[in-house]
CSV table of C-alpha atoms and ligand atoms in Angstrom, one decimal:
chain,number,residue,atom,x,y,z
A,17,MET,CA,64.3,-28.5,-44.0
A,18,ASP,CA,65.0,-28.1,-40.0
A,19,ASP,CA,63.7,-31.6,-39.6
A,20,LEU,CA,66.7,-32.7,-42.4
A,21,LEU,CA,69.1,-30.7,-40.5
A,22,GLU,CA,68.2,-33.2,-37.3
A,23,LEU,CA,69.3,-36.1,-39.1
A,24,LEU,CA,72.5,-34.1,-40.5
A,25,PRO,CA,75.6,-34.3,-38.4
A,26,PRO,CA,75.6,-31.0,-36.0
A,27,GLY,CA,77.6,-28.6,-37.9
A,28,SER,CA,75.3,-28.7,-40.7
A,29,ALA,CA,73.6,-26.0,-41.8
A,30,VAL,CA,72.0,-24.6,-45.2
A,31,ALA,CA,73.7,-21.6,-47.1
A,32,ALA,CA,71.8,-18.6,-48.1
A,33,ASP,CA,71.4,-20.1,-51.7
A,34,GLY,CA,69.9,-23.4,-50.1
A,35,THR,CA,73.3,-25.6,-50.8
A,36,LEU,CA,73.6,-28.0,-47.5
A,37,SER,CA,77.1,-27.4,-45.7
A,38,VAL,CA,79.0,-29.2,-43.1
A,39,ALA,CA,81.6,-28.1,-40.7
A,40,GLY,CA,81.8,-25.2,-43.1
A,41,CYS,CA,82.1,-27.6,-46.5
A,42,ARG,CA,79.4,-26.8,-49.7
A,43,ALA,CA,77.8,-30.3,-50.4
A,44,ASP,CA,78.3,-29.1,-54.4
A,45,GLU,CA,82.0,-28.2,-53.8
A,46,LEU,CA,82.7,-31.3,-51.7
A,47,ALA,CA,81.2,-33.1,-54.9
A,48,ALA,CA,83.1,-31.3,-57.6
A,49,GLU,CA,85.9,-31.9,-55.7
A,50,PHE,CA,85.3,-35.8,-55.1
A,51,GLY,CA,82.7,-36.8,-57.2
A,52,THR,CA,79.6,-39.0,-56.1
A,53,PRO,CA,78.3,-40.8,-54.8
A,54,VAL,CA,80.9,-39.6,-51.9
A,55,LEU,CA,80.1,-40.7,-47.6
A,56,VAL,CA,80.9,-37.0,-46.2
A,57,VAL,CA,82.0,-37.7,-42.3
A,58,ALA,CA,81.9,-34.7,-39.7
A,59,GLU,CA,84.6,-35.3,-37.8
A,60,SER,CA,83.7,-33.3,-34.6
A,61,ALA,CA,80.6,-35.3,-34.6
A,62,LEU,CA,82.0,-38.6,-34.2
A,63,ARG,CA,84.7,-37.0,-31.5
A,64,ASP,CA,81.6,-35.5,-29.9
A,65,ARG,CA,79.9,-38.8,-29.8
A,66,ALA,CA,82.6,-41.1,-28.5
A,67,ARG,CA,83.5,-38.6,-25.6
A,68,GLU,CA,79.7,-38.5,-24.9
A,69,TYR,CA,79.6,-42.0,-24.7
A,70,ARG,CA,83.3,-42.1,-22.4
A,71,THR,CA,81.9,-39.5,-20.1
A,72,GLU,CA,78.5,-41.3,-19.7
A,73,LEU,CA,80.0,-44.5,-18.7
A,74,ALA,CA,82.4,-43.8,-16.6
A,75,ALA,CA,80.1,-41.5,-14.6
A,76,ARG,CA,77.8,-45.0,-14.3
A,77,TRP,CA,80.4,-47.3,-14.0
A,78,PRO,CA,83.8,-46.3,-13.3
A,79,ASN,CA,85.5,-49.6,-13.9
A,80,SER,CA,84.0,-49.5,-17.2
A,81,ARG,CA,85.7,-49.5,-20.7
A,82,LEU,CA,84.1,-48.4,-24.0
A,83,VAL,CA,85.2,-50.3,-27.4
A,84,PHE,CA,83.9,-49.2,-30.6
A,85,ALA,CA,82.5,-51.9,-33.1
A,86,SER,CA,84.5,-51.3,-35.7
A,87,LYS,CA,82.2,-52.9,-38.0
A,88,ALA,CA,80.1,-50.3,-38.5
A,89,PHE,CA,82.8,-48.2,-39.8
A,90,PRO,CA,85.9,-49.9,-40.5
A,91,CYS,CA,88.2,-47.6,-41.8
A,92,THR,CA,91.3,-46.5,-40.2
A,93,ALA,CA,90.8,-42.7,-40.0
A,94,VAL,CA,87.6,-43.6,-38.1
A,95,GLN,CA,89.4,-46.1,-36.1
A,96,ARG,CA,91.9,-43.6,-35.5
A,97,VAL,CA,90.0,-41.0,-34.1
A,98,MET,CA,88.1,-43.9,-31.8
A,99,VAL,CA,92.0,-44.8,-30.4
A,100,GLU,CA,92.6,-41.0,-29.9
A,101,GLU,CA,90.0,-40.8,-27.7
A,102,GLY,CA,90.9,-43.0,-25.4
A,103,LEU,CA,88.5,-45.9,-26.9
A,104,GLY,CA,89.7,-49.4,-27.4
A,105,LEU,CA,88.4,-51.5,-30.7
A,106,ASP,CA,85.9,-54.3,-31.0
A,107,VAL,CA,87.0,-56.4,-34.2
A,108,ALA,CA,85.3,-58.9,-35.7
A,109,GLY,CA,88.0,-61.1,-37.9
A,110,GLY,CA,91.4,-60.3,-39.6
A,111,GLY,CA,90.8,-58.1,-41.6
A,112,GLU,CA,89.5,-55.7,-38.9
A,113,ILE,CA,92.8,-56.4,-36.6
A,114,ARG,CA,95.1,-55.5,-39.6
A,115,THR,CA,93.0,-52.0,-40.2
A,116,ALA,CA,93.2,-51.2,-36.3
A,117,LEU,CA,96.5,-52.2,-36.0
A,118,LYS,CA,97.1,-49.5,-38.7
A,119,ALA,CA,95.1,-47.2,-36.8
A,120,GLY,CA,97.7,-47.1,-33.8
A,121,VAL,CA,95.5,-49.2,-31.1
A,122,ASP,CA,97.4,-50.6,-28.2
A,123,PRO,CA,96.4,-54.5,-29.3
A,124,ALA,CA,95.6,-54.7,-25.4
A,125,LEU,CA,92.7,-52.6,-26.0
A,126,VAL,CA,91.2,-54.8,-28.7
A,127,VAL,CA,88.4,-57.4,-28.4
A,128,LEU,CA,88.0,-60.0,-30.8
A,129,HIS,CA,84.9,-61.6,-32.1
A,130,GLY,CA,83.4,-64.2,-34.5
A,131,ASN,CA,81.3,-67.4,-34.5
A,132,ALA,CA,83.7,-68.7,-37.1
A,133,LYS,CA,87.1,-67.3,-36.4
A,134,SER,CA,89.9,-69.0,-38.8
A,135,VAL,CA,92.8,-70.5,-37.1
A,136,ASP,CA,94.8,-67.5,-39.2
A,137,GLU,CA,92.8,-65.0,-37.5
A,138,LEU,CA,93.3,-66.2,-34.0
A,139,THR,CA,97.0,-67.1,-34.7
A,140,LEU,CA,97.0,-63.4,-35.9
A,141,ALA,CA,95.1,-62.3,-32.8
A,142,VAL,CA,97.2,-64.0,-30.4
A,143,ARG,CA,101.0,-63.0,-32.0
A,144,HIS,CA,99.8,-59.5,-32.2
A,145,GLY,CA,98.7,-59.7,-27.6
A,146,VAL,CA,95.0,-59.0,-28.6
A,147,GLY,CA,93.3,-58.2,-25.2
A,148,LEU,CA,90.6,-60.1,-25.2
A,149,VAL,CA,88.9,-63.2,-27.7
A,150,VAL,CA,85.3,-63.9,-27.3
A,151,VAL,CA,84.9,-67.2,-27.6
A,152,ASP,CA,81.9,-68.1,-29.4
A,153,GLY,CA,82.1,-72.2,-29.0
A,154,PRO,CA,84.5,-75.4,-28.2
A,155,ASP,CA,86.0,-74.9,-31.7
A,156,ASP,CA,87.7,-71.7,-30.5
A,157,VAL,CA,88.8,-73.1,-27.6
A,158,ASP,CA,90.5,-76.2,-29.4
A,159,ARG,CA,92.3,-73.8,-31.9
A,160,LEU,CA,93.3,-71.6,-29.2
A,161,GLU,CA,94.9,-74.3,-27.1
A,162,GLU,CA,96.6,-74.8,-30.3
A,163,ILE,CA,98.2,-71.9,-31.2
A,164,VAL,CA,98.7,-70.6,-27.9
A,165,PRO,CA,102.5,-71.7,-27.2
A,166,PRO,CA,103.2,-73.5,-24.4
A,167,GLY,CA,104.1,-70.8,-21.0
A,168,GLY,CA,102.1,-68.8,-23.4
A,169,ASN,CA,98.3,-67.0,-22.1
A,170,GLN,CA,95.3,-65.5,-23.9
A,171,ASP,CA,92.9,-64.1,-22.0
A,172,VAL,CA,89.0,-64.7,-23.1
A,173,LEU,CA,85.3,-64.4,-21.9
A,174,VAL,CA,82.6,-66.6,-23.3
A,175,ARG,CA,79.7,-65.1,-25.6
A,176,VAL,CA,76.2,-66.4,-23.9
A,177,ILE,CA,72.9,-66.5,-25.7
A,178,PRO,CA,70.7,-64.6,-23.0
A,179,GLY,CA,67.5,-65.7,-24.8
A,180,VAL,CA,66.4,-62.0,-25.3
A,181,ALA,CA,64.4,-61.3,-28.6
A,182,ALA,CA,64.8,-57.5,-29.1
A,183,ASP,CA,62.2,-55.9,-30.9
A,184,VAL,CA,64.1,-55.5,-34.3
A,185,HIS,CA,64.2,-56.8,-37.5
A,186,ALA,CA,65.7,-60.6,-37.7
A,187,HIS,CA,68.1,-60.2,-39.4
A,188,VAL,CA,70.1,-58.1,-36.8
A,189,MET,CA,68.8,-60.1,-34.1
A,190,THR,CA,72.0,-61.9,-32.4
A,191,GLY,CA,70.9,-63.0,-28.4
A,192,HIS,CA,67.3,-64.4,-29.0
A,193,GLU,CA,66.8,-68.5,-28.6
A,194,GLY,CA,68.7,-70.3,-31.2
A,195,ALA,CA,71.1,-67.5,-32.1
A,196,LYS,CA,74.0,-68.6,-34.4
A,197,PHE,CA,76.2,-66.8,-32.3
A,198,GLY,CA,77.5,-67.6,-28.6
A,199,LEU,CA,76.1,-70.3,-26.4
A,200,ALA,CA,72.9,-71.0,-24.1
A,201,PRO,CA,74.2,-71.0,-20.8
A,202,PRO,CA,74.1,-74.7,-20.0
A,203,ALA,CA,76.6,-74.7,-23.1
A,204,ALA,CA,78.5,-71.9,-21.6
A,205,ALA,CA,78.6,-73.3,-18.4
A,206,GLU,CA,80.5,-76.3,-19.5
A,207,LEU,CA,82.9,-74.4,-21.7
A,208,ILE,CA,83.3,-71.9,-18.7
A,209,ALA,CA,84.6,-75.1,-16.6
A,210,ARG,CA,86.8,-76.4,-19.3
A,211,ILE,CA,88.5,-73.2,-19.9
A,212,GLY,CA,89.3,-73.5,-16.3
A,213,ARG,CA,91.7,-76.3,-16.5
A,214,SER,CA,93.4,-74.7,-19.4
A,215,ASP,CA,97.3,-74.1,-18.8
A,216,ARG,CA,97.4,-71.5,-21.6
A,217,ILE,CA,93.9,-69.6,-21.8
A,218,THR,CA,92.6,-67.9,-19.0
A,219,MET,CA,88.8,-67.1,-18.3
A,220,ARG,CA,87.9,-63.6,-17.7
A,221,GLY,CA,84.5,-63.1,-18.4
A,222,LEU,CA,81.5,-63.3,-20.4
A,223,HIS,CA,80.1,-61.5,-23.5
A,224,VAL,CA,76.4,-60.7,-24.6
A,225,HIS,CA,75.1,-58.8,-27.5
A,226,VAL,CA,71.4,-58.8,-28.1
A,227,GLY,CA,71.3,-57.2,-31.7
A,228,SER,CA,71.5,-53.8,-33.4
A,229,GLN,CA,69.0,-51.1,-33.9
A,230,ILE,CA,67.7,-51.3,-31.1
A,231,LEU,CA,65.0,-48.4,-30.0
A,232,ASP,CA,64.0,-49.8,-26.4
A,233,THR,CA,65.9,-49.6,-23.7
A,234,ALA,CA,64.7,-52.9,-22.2
A,235,PRO,CA,66.3,-55.6,-24.0
A,236,PHE,CA,69.5,-54.3,-22.7
A,237,ALA,CA,68.6,-54.6,-19.0
A,238,GLN,CA,67.3,-58.0,-20.0
A,239,SER,CA,70.3,-59.8,-21.1
A,240,VAL,CA,72.3,-58.9,-17.7
A,241,ALA,CA,70.7,-61.5,-15.5
A,242,PRO,CA,70.9,-64.4,-17.5
A,243,VAL,CA,74.7,-64.0,-18.0
A,244,ALA,CA,75.7,-62.8,-14.2
A,245,ALA,CA,73.3,-66.4,-13.2
A,246,LEU,CA,76.5,-68.0,-14.8
A,247,GLY,CA,78.8,-66.9,-11.8
A,248,ALA,CA,81.0,-64.1,-10.7
A,249,PHE,CA,84.0,-62.9,-13.4
A,250,GLU,CA,86.3,-59.8,-13.8
A,251,VAL,CA,84.4,-58.5,-16.8
A,252,TYR,CA,81.1,-58.3,-18.5
A,253,ASP,CA,81.0,-57.1,-22.3
A,254,LEU,CA,77.7,-56.1,-22.5
A,255,GLY,CA,77.9,-55.5,-26.2
A,256,GLY,CA,76.5,-52.7,-28.3
A,257,GLY,CA,73.3,-52.6,-30.1
A,258,LEU,CA,71.9,-49.1,-29.3
A,259,GLY,CA,69.7,-47.6,-32.1
A,260,ALA,CA,70.3,-44.8,-34.3
A,261,ARG,CA,68.1,-42.0,-35.4
A,262,TYR,CA,67.5,-42.2,-39.1
A,263,THR,CA,63.6,-41.4,-39.9
A,264,TYR,CA,62.0,-38.1,-38.5
A,265,ALA,CA,59.9,-40.6,-36.5
A,266,ASP,CA,62.8,-42.2,-35.0
A,267,ARG,CA,63.1,-41.5,-30.9
A,268,PRO,CA,66.4,-43.3,-30.2
A,269,PRO,CA,67.4,-43.6,-26.3
A,270,SER,CA,69.7,-41.2,-25.7
A,271,VAL,CA,73.2,-42.3,-24.7
A,272,GLY,CA,72.5,-41.3,-20.5
A,273,ASP,CA,69.0,-43.4,-20.8
A,274,TYR,CA,70.5,-46.2,-22.4
A,275,LEU,CA,73.4,-46.4,-19.8
A,276,ASP,CA,71.0,-45.7,-16.9
A,277,THR,CA,69.0,-48.9,-17.8
A,278,LEU,CA,71.6,-51.2,-18.9
A,279,VAL,CA,74.3,-50.1,-15.5
A,280,GLY,CA,70.9,-50.6,-13.8
A,281,ALA,CA,71.0,-53.6,-14.5
A,282,ALA,CA,74.4,-54.3,-13.9
A,283,ARG,CA,74.0,-52.8,-10.3
A,284,GLN,CA,71.3,-55.1,-9.7
A,285,HIS,CA,73.3,-58.5,-11.3
A,286,LEU,CA,76.7,-57.9,-11.4
A,287,PRO,CA,79.5,-58.5,-9.0
A,288,ARG,CA,80.4,-54.6,-7.7
A,289,GLY,CA,83.9,-54.6,-8.7
A,290,ALA,CA,83.6,-56.5,-12.3
A,291,GLN,CA,84.9,-54.7,-15.1
A,292,VAL,CA,81.6,-53.5,-17.5
A,293,ILE,CA,83.1,-53.3,-21.0
A,294,ILE,CA,80.2,-52.1,-23.9
A,295,GLU,CA,80.8,-52.2,-27.8
A,296,PRO,CA,78.4,-49.8,-29.3
A,297,GLY,CA,79.1,-49.5,-33.1
A,298,ARG,CA,75.8,-48.0,-35.0
A,299,SER,CA,74.9,-45.4,-32.6
A,300,MET,CA,78.7,-43.9,-32.5
A,301,VAL,CA,78.6,-43.2,-36.2
A,302,ALA,CA,75.6,-43.5,-37.8
A,303,SER,CA,74.6,-39.8,-37.6
A,304,ALA,CA,77.9,-38.6,-38.4
A,305,ALA,CA,78.0,-39.0,-42.0
A,306,PHE,CA,75.5,-38.7,-45.0
A,307,THR,CA,75.8,-39.6,-48.8
A,308,LEU,CA,75.7,-37.2,-51.2
A,309,TYR,CA,74.7,-38.9,-54.5
A,310,ARG,CA,73.7,-37.0,-58.3
A,311,VAL,CA,70.3,-37.2,-59.7
A,312,THR,CA,70.6,-39.2,-62.4
A,313,THR,CA,66.9,-39.8,-64.4
A,314,VAL,CA,63.8,-38.2,-62.9
A,315,LYS,CA,60.7,-41.0,-64.1
A,316,ARG,CA,57.2,-39.6,-63.7
A,317,GLY,CA,54.4,-41.8,-63.9
A,318,ALA,CA,52.2,-43.8,-61.3
A,319,HIS,CA,55.1,-43.0,-59.3
A,320,THR,CA,58.1,-39.9,-59.3
A,321,PHE,CA,61.6,-42.3,-59.3
A,322,VAL,CA,64.5,-40.1,-58.3
A,323,ALA,CA,67.3,-42.5,-59.6
A,324,VAL,CA,70.5,-41.6,-58.2
A,325,ASP,CA,74.6,-42.8,-59.1
A,326,GLY,CA,74.6,-44.8,-56.8
A,327,GLY,CA,72.2,-47.3,-54.3
A,328,MET,CA,72.9,-51.0,-53.0
A,329,GLY,CA,76.0,-50.7,-53.7
A,330,ASP,CA,77.3,-48.3,-51.0
A,331,ASN,CA,73.9,-48.6,-48.8
A,332,LEU,CA,72.8,-52.7,-47.8
A,333,GLU,CA,70.8,-51.3,-45.1
A,334,VAL,CA,67.6,-51.2,-46.7
A,335,ALA,CA,67.7,-54.6,-48.5
A,336,LEU,CA,69.3,-56.3,-45.1
A,337,PHE,CA,66.9,-54.9,-43.1
A,338,ALA,CA,64.6,-52.8,-44.4
A,339,GLN,CA,66.0,-49.8,-42.5
A,340,ARG,CA,63.8,-46.7,-43.9
A,341,PHE,CA,66.2,-43.4,-44.5
A,342,GLU,CA,65.2,-39.7,-45.7
A,343,ALA,CA,66.5,-37.8,-48.2
A,344,GLY,CA,66.4,-33.7,-49.2
A,345,ILE,CA,67.4,-32.1,-52.8
A,346,ALA,CA,71.2,-30.5,-51.1
A,347,ASN,CA,71.4,-27.7,-53.3
A,348,ARG,CA,67.7,-26.7,-52.9
A,349,LEU,CA,66.9,-27.3,-49.3
A,350,GLY,CA,64.1,-25.1,-47.9
A,351,GLY,CA,62.4,-24.7,-51.0
A,352,THR,CA,58.4,-25.1,-50.8
A,353,GLY,CA,57.7,-27.9,-53.8
A,354,GLY,CA,57.3,-30.8,-52.1
A,355,GLU,CA,56.7,-33.9,-54.6
A,356,ARG,CA,56.4,-37.4,-53.3
A,357,ALA,CA,59.2,-39.3,-54.8
A,358,VAL,CA,60.7,-42.5,-54.6
A,359,VAL,CA,64.6,-42.6,-54.3
A,360,VAL,CA,66.4,-45.6,-56.5
A,361,GLY,CA,69.4,-46.7,-57.1
A,362,ARG,CA,71.3,-47.7,-60.1
A,363,HIS,CA,71.3,-51.2,-59.5
A,364,CYS,CA,69.4,-54.0,-61.5
A,365,GLU,CA,67.1,-54.9,-58.6
A,366,SER,CA,63.5,-53.4,-57.8
A,367,GLY,CA,65.0,-53.7,-54.5
A,368,ASP,CA,67.6,-51.3,-54.7
A,369,VAL,CA,65.4,-48.2,-53.1
A,370,LEU,CA,66.8,-45.9,-51.1
A,371,VAL,CA,64.0,-44.2,-50.1
A,372,ASP,CA,60.4,-45.5,-50.5
A,373,GLY,CA,58.5,-42.2,-50.2
A,374,VAL,CA,60.2,-39.1,-49.6
A,375,GLU,CA,58.7,-35.1,-50.3
A,376,LEU,CA,61.6,-33.5,-52.1
A,377,ASP,CA,61.7,-30.4,-53.9
A,378,ALA,CA,61.1,-30.7,-57.8
A,379,PRO,CA,64.1,-33.0,-58.3
A,380,ALA,CA,65.7,-32.6,-61.4
A,381,VAL,CA,68.4,-34.5,-63.2
A,382,GLY,CA,71.9,-33.0,-62.1
A,383,ASP,CA,70.7,-32.1,-58.2
A,384,LEU,CA,72.6,-33.5,-55.5
A,385,LEU,CA,70.7,-35.9,-53.1
A,386,VAL,CA,71.7,-35.8,-49.6
A,387,VAL,CA,70.9,-39.4,-47.6
A,388,PRO,CA,71.8,-38.6,-44.0
A,389,ALA,CA,72.8,-41.0,-41.3
A,390,THR,CA,74.9,-43.1,-43.8
A,391,GLY,CA,77.5,-43.4,-41.1
A,392,ALA,CA,76.7,-47.3,-39.7
A,393,TYR,CA,77.4,-50.9,-41.5
A,394,CYS,CA,77.4,-48.5,-45.5
A,395,PHE,CA,81.4,-48.4,-46.1
A,396,THR,CA,81.1,-51.5,-44.9
A,397,MET,CA,79.2,-53.7,-46.8
A,398,ALA,CA,79.6,-51.4,-49.9
A,399,ASN,CA,79.9,-53.6,-53.3
A,400,ASN,CA,80.5,-53.6,-57.0
A,401,TYR,CA,77.3,-55.0,-57.9
A,402,ASN,CA,76.8,-53.9,-61.5
A,403,GLY,CA,80.3,-53.4,-61.9
A,404,THR,CA,80.3,-50.0,-59.7
A,405,ARG,CA,83.3,-49.1,-57.9
A,406,ARG,CA,83.3,-48.4,-54.4
A,407,ILE,CA,82.9,-44.7,-53.0
A,408,PRO,CA,85.3,-42.6,-51.5
A,409,VAL,CA,84.9,-41.2,-48.3
A,410,VAL,CA,85.7,-37.9,-47.0
A,411,PHE,CA,86.6,-36.0,-43.5
A,412,ALA,CA,85.0,-32.6,-42.7
A,413,ARG,CA,86.5,-30.5,-40.2
A,414,ASP,CA,86.8,-26.7,-39.8
A,415,GLY,CA,85.7,-25.5,-43.4
A,416,SER,CA,88.4,-28.2,-45.2
A,417,ALA,CA,87.5,-31.4,-46.4
A,418,ARG,CA,90.1,-34.6,-46.4
A,419,LEU,CA,89.9,-38.0,-48.6
A,420,VAL,CA,90.5,-40.7,-46.0
A,421,VAL,CA,89.4,-43.6,-48.4
A,422,ARG,CA,89.6,-42.5,-52.2
A,423,ARG,CA,87.3,-44.0,-54.9
A,424,GLU,CA,87.9,-47.6,-56.5
A,425,THR,CA,89.7,-47.4,-59.8
A,426,TRP,CA,88.8,-48.8,-63.2
A,427,GLU,CA,91.6,-51.0,-62.8
A,428,GLU,CA,91.1,-51.8,-59.3
A,429,LEU,CA,87.6,-53.5,-60.1
A,430,SER,CA,89.5,-56.5,-62.6
A,431,ALA,CA,92.8,-56.3,-60.4
A,432,ARG,CA,91.7,-60.0,-59.1
A,433,ASP,CA,90.0,-61.8,-62.0
A,434,VAL,CA,93.1,-63.6,-63.3
A,435,GLY,CA,91.2,-64.8,-66.1
B,21,PLP,C1,79.6,-58.9,-30.9
B,21,PLP,C2,78.9,-57.4,-31.2
B,21,PLP,N1,79.0,-56.4,-30.7
B,21,PLP,C3,78.7,-54.8,-31.2
B,21,PLP,C4,78.6,-55.1,-32.1
B,21,PLP,C5,77.8,-53.6,-32.5
B,21,PLP,O1,76.8,-53.3,-33.0
B,21,PLP,P1,75.7,-52.2,-33.0
B,21,PLP,O2,76.4,-51.4,-34.0
B,21,PLP,O3,74.4,-51.9,-33.1
B,21,PLP,O4,76.0,-51.0,-31.8
B,21,PLP,C6,78.0,-56.0,-32.7
B,21,PLP,C7,77.0,-55.7,-34.1
B,21,PLP,O5,75.8,-56.2,-34.0
B,21,PLP,C8,78.2,-57.3,-32.6
B,21,PLP,O6,78.0,-58.4,-33.6
């Protein structure tokens, strides 16, 4: 039980009857009020992590900016928390620009990414005064030259491939040679020269991002020198990518350790007066949330299959890059009757496995099952496979729970189907 609590947001506890609570809200009451599956966010955990990141970055490189990679959890309530905590927002596309603006961000603090930005998305960014557009290649520059009016200006960064292969699943690796994002240094140098000749695009600096769920600090340091070799600029956006703790075995670097390494490399290679931006996503939000499911079926045979009322419709991380999660029976934590189980979802794929082997306490139909660390990339990759409705998001704080994204309705499921 202690171990599971370590994976749950700070402020989680177990009541005398064995029921999980977070920020003073009991899991059974959350399930009764909002239904299952439900994604529960501990708001204070979210805020504390944002503050930790800000303080630790400012202490090491005062001329710095922290922007939250919205893609990790792009709902207005989460983005608003980040804005209230003084962060900017990294957005990947028109939808995230819209939710960011709805969350009240100062557009000057927005950084737009994307390896295939459309004319519409770039137009939206320019029209709203998005602070930095990260150009991924010459097509972005062609489009901006068309979109920015004469006499106008758009500040840009150029995304560089550092040629660093982090030790992560291939599907979440982004800075290796041959990556689809950004440009190799020679092509980046050409584009930088071209932007230098533009009368409506201003070259502010460089961007690099090596991947996600990185559990070792070395790749972050390795990514800095290749960028620095392209010349001295005002701004260096060194990306995100720090790993989160999903499993009992995971030992991700602390924010402090990560920044010691990254800023150490910045001190070695970058101009002293430059601004450093970082854009963490996963490590800001993963551990601030968990998903509550209802156990619908228990089948005992070669394996004990514990099937729940969600799965790859609300958590694609397992199918996408084989992320391991842990789980527990949320209405009976701390019991002794461990049974090895495979937690599976309700979808029609054998790959719809939430946890491939975990000790559960006498799992039974009707139990509540909790999967910790579902704050990153689960909400945003939710889908309607097998006609399931996308699940709600609830913020828990000081003993009360607030719905911030409601469950999709059956009517919405067919609303786009115009027949
Ligand atoms: C350009 C960019 N910045 C930041 C991030 C955030 O990465 P993470 O959520 O791993 O911190 C991503 C996601 O992969 C990204 O593509």
